[in-house]
Amino acid sequence: MLSEVIPALLKHELLDRAPWPSSSWTPTKELKVYYNEAEAALGNGLESYLAAAAPTLYFKADAGKTYTIICVDPDAPSREDSHASPINHWTLSGLRKDNSEEFEDDEEAVTTLEKALVAYAGPSLKKTGHRYVFFLYENKNGPLLDIEKQTTIKEGGGIEARFNWDFNKFAKENGLELVGAK
C-alpha cells in the first residue's frame, strides 16, 4: 500500500540522509517484489537463498512510459558498519508494461527492453540481517539508458565498483523520477 512506504522507510532510517530520498517525497506507484512465491514486503525478512536470483517485479506501468529499478543494500558490510553503503545490487532499465498475450489481463505485469545495466547480485549466504531497498523510477528522457554515457556505473570494475553508489546522482544524470519504493 502506498501509504505504508514513507513510514516504513523512515522506521528503517532510509530517508532524509544522503543519498536516500527526502521524507517529503510522495510515491505514486505501488511496487511489488517477489522472490519466487515470497513477497519482499517493507521490513520483512527473507532467507538469503530465496534472494539468490533476481526477483519478479510488478507495478502498474503507464502505457508508452518506461521505468528503471534500482536495488541497493544500505548495510554494507553490516548495519553496524555501513561504510561501503549503499551497494548497487541491481540496475535494470527499459521496464514497460508487458502486453504479451500471456499477460494481457495482468495490469501489473512488466517486461524489459534491455539487459541490466548492473547485473543482479544476490546477498551473501553468510550475511544475516541483510536488507535490500528497491527504488522505481520513471524514465523522463527516453526509454533506454546508455551504459556508455554513465558516470556512476563502471563496467568491469568488480564488486568494489558497486560500493558507495550515488543512486541519486545516477537518477539526476539520466532524467529519472522516483515514483515507488519497496
mmCIF file of C-alpha atoms in Angstrom:
data_model
loop_
_atom_site.group_PDB
_atom_site.id
_atom_site.type_symbol
_atom_site.label_atom_id
_atom_site.label_comp_id
_atom_site.label_asym_id
_atom_site.label_seq_id
_atom_site.Cartn_x
_atom_site.Cartn_y
_atom_site.Cartn_z
ATOM 1 C CA MET A 1 0.000 0.000 0.000
ATOM 2 C CA LEU A 2 1.379 3.409 -0.964
ATOM 3 C CA SER A 3 0.560 4.965 2.417
ATOM 4 C CA GLU A 4 2.932 2.490 4.123
ATOM 5 C CA VAL A 5 6.037 3.313 2.062
ATOM 6 C CA ILE A 6 7.230 6.532 3.732
ATOM 7 C CA PRO A 7 6.596 5.386 7.350
ATOM 8 C CA ALA A 8 8.427 2.099 6.667
ATOM 9 C CA LEU A 9 11.422 3.837 5.083
ATOM 10 C CA LEU A 10 11.548 6.317 7.991
ATOM 11 C CA LYS A 11 11.352 3.497 10.546
ATOM 12 C CA HIS A 12 14.378 1.859 8.944
ATOM 13 C CA GLU A 13 16.246 5.197 8.687
ATOM 14 C CA LEU A 14 16.289 5.155 4.889
ATOM 15 C CA LEU A 15 15.149 8.723 4.236
ATOM 16 C CA ASP A 16 16.410 12.241 4.851
ATOM 17 C CA ARG A 17 20.131 11.499 4.678
ATOM 18 C CA ALA A 18 22.406 11.313 1.694
ATOM 19 C CA PRO A 19 21.934 9.594 -0.703
ATOM 20 C CA TRP A 20 18.452 8.497 0.434
ATOM 21 C CA PRO A 21 15.291 10.306 -0.711
ATOM 22 C CA SER A 22 13.574 13.001 1.322
ATOM 23 C CA SER A 23 10.596 12.145 3.508
ATOM 24 C CA SER A 24 8.713 14.864 1.598
ATOM 25 C CA TRP A 25 8.710 12.565 -1.457
ATOM 26 C CA THR A 26 5.327 11.010 -2.267
ATOM 27 C CA PRO A 27 5.230 7.602 -4.004
ATOM 28 C CA THR A 28 2.794 7.310 -6.921
ATOM 29 C CA LYS A 29 3.380 3.679 -7.969
ATOM 30 C CA GLU A 30 2.929 0.619 -5.805
ATOM 31 C CA LEU A 31 5.837 -1.744 -6.388
ATOM 32 C CA LYS A 32 5.605 -5.463 -5.669
ATOM 33 C CA VAL A 33 8.749 -7.573 -5.458
ATOM 34 C CA TYR A 34 8.651 -11.375 -5.371
ATOM 35 C CA TYR A 35 11.412 -13.902 -4.938
ATOM 36 C CA ASN A 36 9.655 -16.983 -6.285
ATOM 37 C CA GLU A 37 6.448 -17.005 -4.203
ATOM 38 C CA ALA A 38 7.887 -14.971 -1.300
ATOM 39 C CA GLU A 39 6.983 -11.288 -1.323
ATOM 40 C CA ALA A 40 9.645 -8.819 -0.283
ATOM 41 C CA ALA A 41 7.483 -6.513 1.816
ATOM 42 C CA LEU A 42 8.625 -3.377 3.601
ATOM 43 C CA GLY A 43 10.563 -4.549 6.634
ATOM 44 C CA ASN A 44 10.051 -8.301 6.285
ATOM 45 C CA GLY A 45 12.891 -10.787 6.284
ATOM 46 C CA LEU A 46 13.639 -13.458 3.706
ATOM 47 C CA GLU A 47 16.185 -16.238 3.833
ATOM 48 C CA SER A 48 19.268 -15.376 1.749
ATOM 49 C CA TYR A 49 18.843 -18.382 -0.523
ATOM 50 C CA LEU A 50 15.423 -17.053 -1.629
ATOM 51 C CA ALA A 51 17.050 -13.861 -2.910
ATOM 52 C CA ALA A 52 19.874 -15.566 -4.794
ATOM 53 C CA ALA A 53 18.273 -14.868 -8.207
ATOM 54 C CA ALA A 54 16.708 -11.630 -9.432
ATOM 55 C CA PRO A 55 13.136 -11.080 -8.271
ATOM 56 C CA THR A 56 9.993 -10.623 -10.320
ATOM 57 C CA LEU A 57 8.620 -7.086 -10.296
ATOM 58 C CA TYR A 58 5.028 -5.938 -10.595
ATOM 59 C CA PHE A 59 3.626 -2.421 -10.849
ATOM 60 C CA LYS A 60 1.092 -0.581 -12.968
ATOM 61 C CA ALA A 61 3.187 0.774 -15.822
ATOM 62 C CA ASP A 62 1.621 3.609 -17.765
ATOM 63 C CA ALA A 63 1.228 2.977 -21.494
ATOM 64 C CA GLY A 64 4.089 4.395 -23.527
ATOM 65 C CA LYS A 65 6.339 5.002 -20.495
ATOM 66 C CA THR A 66 9.441 3.148 -19.383
ATOM 67 C CA TYR A 67 10.890 2.686 -15.928
ATOM 68 C CA THR A 68 14.122 1.817 -14.138
ATOM 69 C CA ILE A 69 14.517 -0.280 -10.999
ATOM 70 C CA ILE A 70 17.450 0.254 -8.682
ATOM 71 C CA CYS A 71 18.156 -2.189 -5.867
ATOM 72 C CA VAL A 72 20.603 -1.070 -3.189
ATOM 73 C CA ASP A 73 21.893 -2.502 0.069
ATOM 74 C CA PRO A 74 22.052 0.062 2.899
ATOM 75 C CA ASP A 75 24.050 -2.242 5.201
ATOM 76 C CA ALA A 76 27.407 -2.897 3.625
ATOM 77 C CA PRO A 77 29.197 -4.663 5.028
ATOM 78 C CA SER A 78 26.809 -4.644 8.048
ATOM 79 C CA ARG A 79 24.204 -2.493 9.806
ATOM 80 C CA GLU A 80 26.789 -1.627 12.457
ATOM 81 C CA ASP A 81 29.435 -0.716 9.865
ATOM 82 C CA SER A 82 27.898 0.601 6.659
ATOM 83 C CA HIS A 83 30.996 2.351 5.282
ATOM 84 C CA ALA A 84 30.579 0.746 1.817
ATOM 85 C CA SER A 85 26.891 1.607 1.527
ATOM 86 C CA PRO A 86 24.881 1.823 -0.483
ATOM 87 C CA ILE A 87 25.866 -1.069 -2.701
ATOM 88 C CA ASN A 88 24.308 -1.257 -6.152
ATOM 89 C CA HIS A 89 22.837 -4.761 -6.301
ATOM 90 C CA TRP A 90 20.817 -4.260 -9.470
ATOM 91 C CA THR A 91 20.042 -1.558 -12.024
ATOM 92 C CA LEU A 92 17.550 -2.518 -14.699
ATOM 93 C CA SER A 93 16.144 -0.014 -17.166
ATOM 94 C CA GLY A 94 13.684 -0.138 -20.030
ATOM 95 C CA LEU A 95 10.873 -1.635 -17.947
ATOM 96 C CA ARG A 96 7.448 -1.290 -19.542
ATOM 97 C CA LYS A 97 4.006 -2.832 -19.447
ATOM 98 C CA ASP A 98 4.041 -6.410 -20.704
ATOM 99 C CA ASN A 99 1.446 -6.501 -23.490
ATOM 100 C CA SER A 100 2.172 -10.081 -24.485
ATOM 101 C CA GLU A 101 -0.744 -12.457 -24.830
ATOM 102 C CA GLU A 102 0.362 -14.323 -21.712
ATOM 103 C CA PHE A 103 -0.088 -11.205 -19.573
ATOM 104 C CA GLU A 104 -2.824 -9.294 -21.418
ATOM 105 C CA ASP A 105 -5.150 -9.469 -18.394
ATOM 106 C CA ASP A 106 -2.472 -8.692 -15.798
ATOM 107 C CA GLU A 107 -2.330 -4.922 -15.407
ATOM 108 C CA GLU A 108 0.785 -5.137 -13.226
ATOM 109 C CA ALA A 109 2.975 -7.365 -15.422
ATOM 110 C CA VAL A 110 6.122 -5.672 -16.735
ATOM 111 C CA THR A 111 8.932 -6.683 -19.053
ATOM 112 C CA THR A 112 12.209 -5.036 -20.042
ATOM 113 C CA LEU A 113 13.538 -3.731 -23.338
ATOM 114 C CA GLU A 114 17.193 -4.229 -22.461
ATOM 115 C CA LYS A 115 19.653 -6.176 -20.347
ATOM 116 C CA ALA A 116 20.527 -4.949 -16.875
ATOM 117 C CA LEU A 117 22.905 -2.005 -16.625
ATOM 118 C CA VAL A 118 24.186 -3.666 -13.454
ATOM 119 C CA ALA A 119 23.527 -7.402 -13.196
ATOM 120 C CA TYR A 120 21.593 -8.613 -10.176
ATOM 121 C CA ALA A 121 23.794 -9.728 -7.279
ATOM 122 C CA GLY A 122 22.095 -11.716 -4.551
ATOM 123 C CA PRO A 123 23.040 -11.476 -0.886
ATOM 124 C CA SER A 124 25.937 -13.287 0.669
ATOM 125 C CA LEU A 125 24.646 -16.518 2.117
ATOM 126 C CA LYS A 126 26.806 -15.884 5.198
ATOM 127 C CA LYS A 127 25.359 -12.455 5.950
ATOM 128 C CA THR A 128 22.435 -12.158 8.339
ATOM 129 C CA GLY A 129 20.063 -9.230 8.724
ATOM 130 C CA HIS A 130 20.504 -8.353 5.066
ATOM 131 C CA ARG A 131 18.294 -5.601 3.600
ATOM 132 C CA TYR A 132 17.592 -4.597 0.024
ATOM 133 C CA VAL A 133 15.726 -1.444 -0.934
ATOM 134 C CA PHE A 134 14.099 -1.252 -4.362
ATOM 135 C CA PHE A 135 13.533 2.156 -5.960
ATOM 136 C CA LEU A 136 11.292 2.508 -9.011
ATOM 137 C CA TYR A 137 11.898 5.441 -11.348
ATOM 138 C CA GLU A 138 10.049 6.711 -14.387
ATOM 139 C CA ASN A 139 12.399 7.390 -17.313
ATOM 140 C CA LYS A 140 11.735 11.001 -18.336
ATOM 141 C CA ASN A 141 14.464 11.259 -21.022
ATOM 142 C CA GLY A 142 13.530 8.307 -23.199
ATOM 143 C CA PRO A 143 13.024 4.583 -22.890
ATOM 144 C CA LEU A 144 16.596 3.313 -22.552
ATOM 145 C CA LEU A 145 19.726 4.336 -20.693
ATOM 146 C CA ASP A 146 23.068 4.180 -22.488
ATOM 147 C CA ILE A 147 25.717 2.333 -20.451
ATOM 148 C CA GLU A 148 28.443 4.105 -22.418
ATOM 149 C CA LYS A 149 27.308 7.502 -21.072
ATOM 150 C CA GLN A 150 27.179 6.549 -17.395
ATOM 151 C CA THR A 151 29.475 8.286 -14.935
ATOM 152 C CA THR A 152 28.283 6.406 -11.848
ATOM 153 C CA ILE A 153 28.321 2.866 -13.301
ATOM 154 C CA LYS A 154 31.626 1.336 -14.288
ATOM 155 C CA GLU A 155 31.628 -1.868 -16.306
ATOM 156 C CA GLY A 156 34.163 -4.499 -15.342
ATOM 157 C CA GLY A 157 35.057 -2.826 -12.068
ATOM 158 C CA GLY A 158 34.209 -5.824 -9.917
ATOM 159 C CA ILE A 159 32.256 -5.678 -6.705
ATOM 160 C CA GLU A 160 34.149 -2.603 -5.492
ATOM 161 C CA ALA A 161 32.622 -0.583 -8.347
ATOM 162 C CA ARG A 162 29.220 -1.174 -6.733
ATOM 163 C CA PHE A 163 30.242 0.261 -3.320
ATOM 164 C CA ASN A 164 29.173 3.721 -2.112
ATOM 165 C CA TRP A 165 26.997 4.128 -5.170
ATOM 166 C CA ASP A 166 25.310 7.510 -5.525
ATOM 167 C CA PHE A 167 21.995 6.419 -6.999
ATOM 168 C CA ASN A 168 20.563 9.946 -6.682
ATOM 169 C CA LYS A 169 23.327 11.267 -8.940
ATOM 170 C CA PHE A 170 22.618 8.419 -11.370
ATOM 171 C CA ALA A 171 18.901 9.291 -11.349
ATOM 172 C CA LYS A 172 19.540 13.002 -11.968
ATOM 173 C CA GLU A 173 22.032 12.340 -14.775
ATOM 174 C CA ASN A 174 19.524 10.084 -16.530
ATOM 175 C CA GLY A 175 16.316 12.052 -16.067
ATOM 176 C CA LEU A 176 14.751 9.531 -13.702
ATOM 177 C CA GLU A 177 11.861 10.490 -11.422
ATOM 178 C CA LEU A 178 11.345 8.429 -8.277
ATOM 179 C CA VAL A 179 7.804 7.005 -8.293
ATOM 180 C CA GLY A 180 7.915 3.972 -5.984
ATOM 181 C CA ALA A 181 9.909 2.025 -3.406
ATOM 182 C CA LYS A 182 9.841 -1.292 -1.605
#
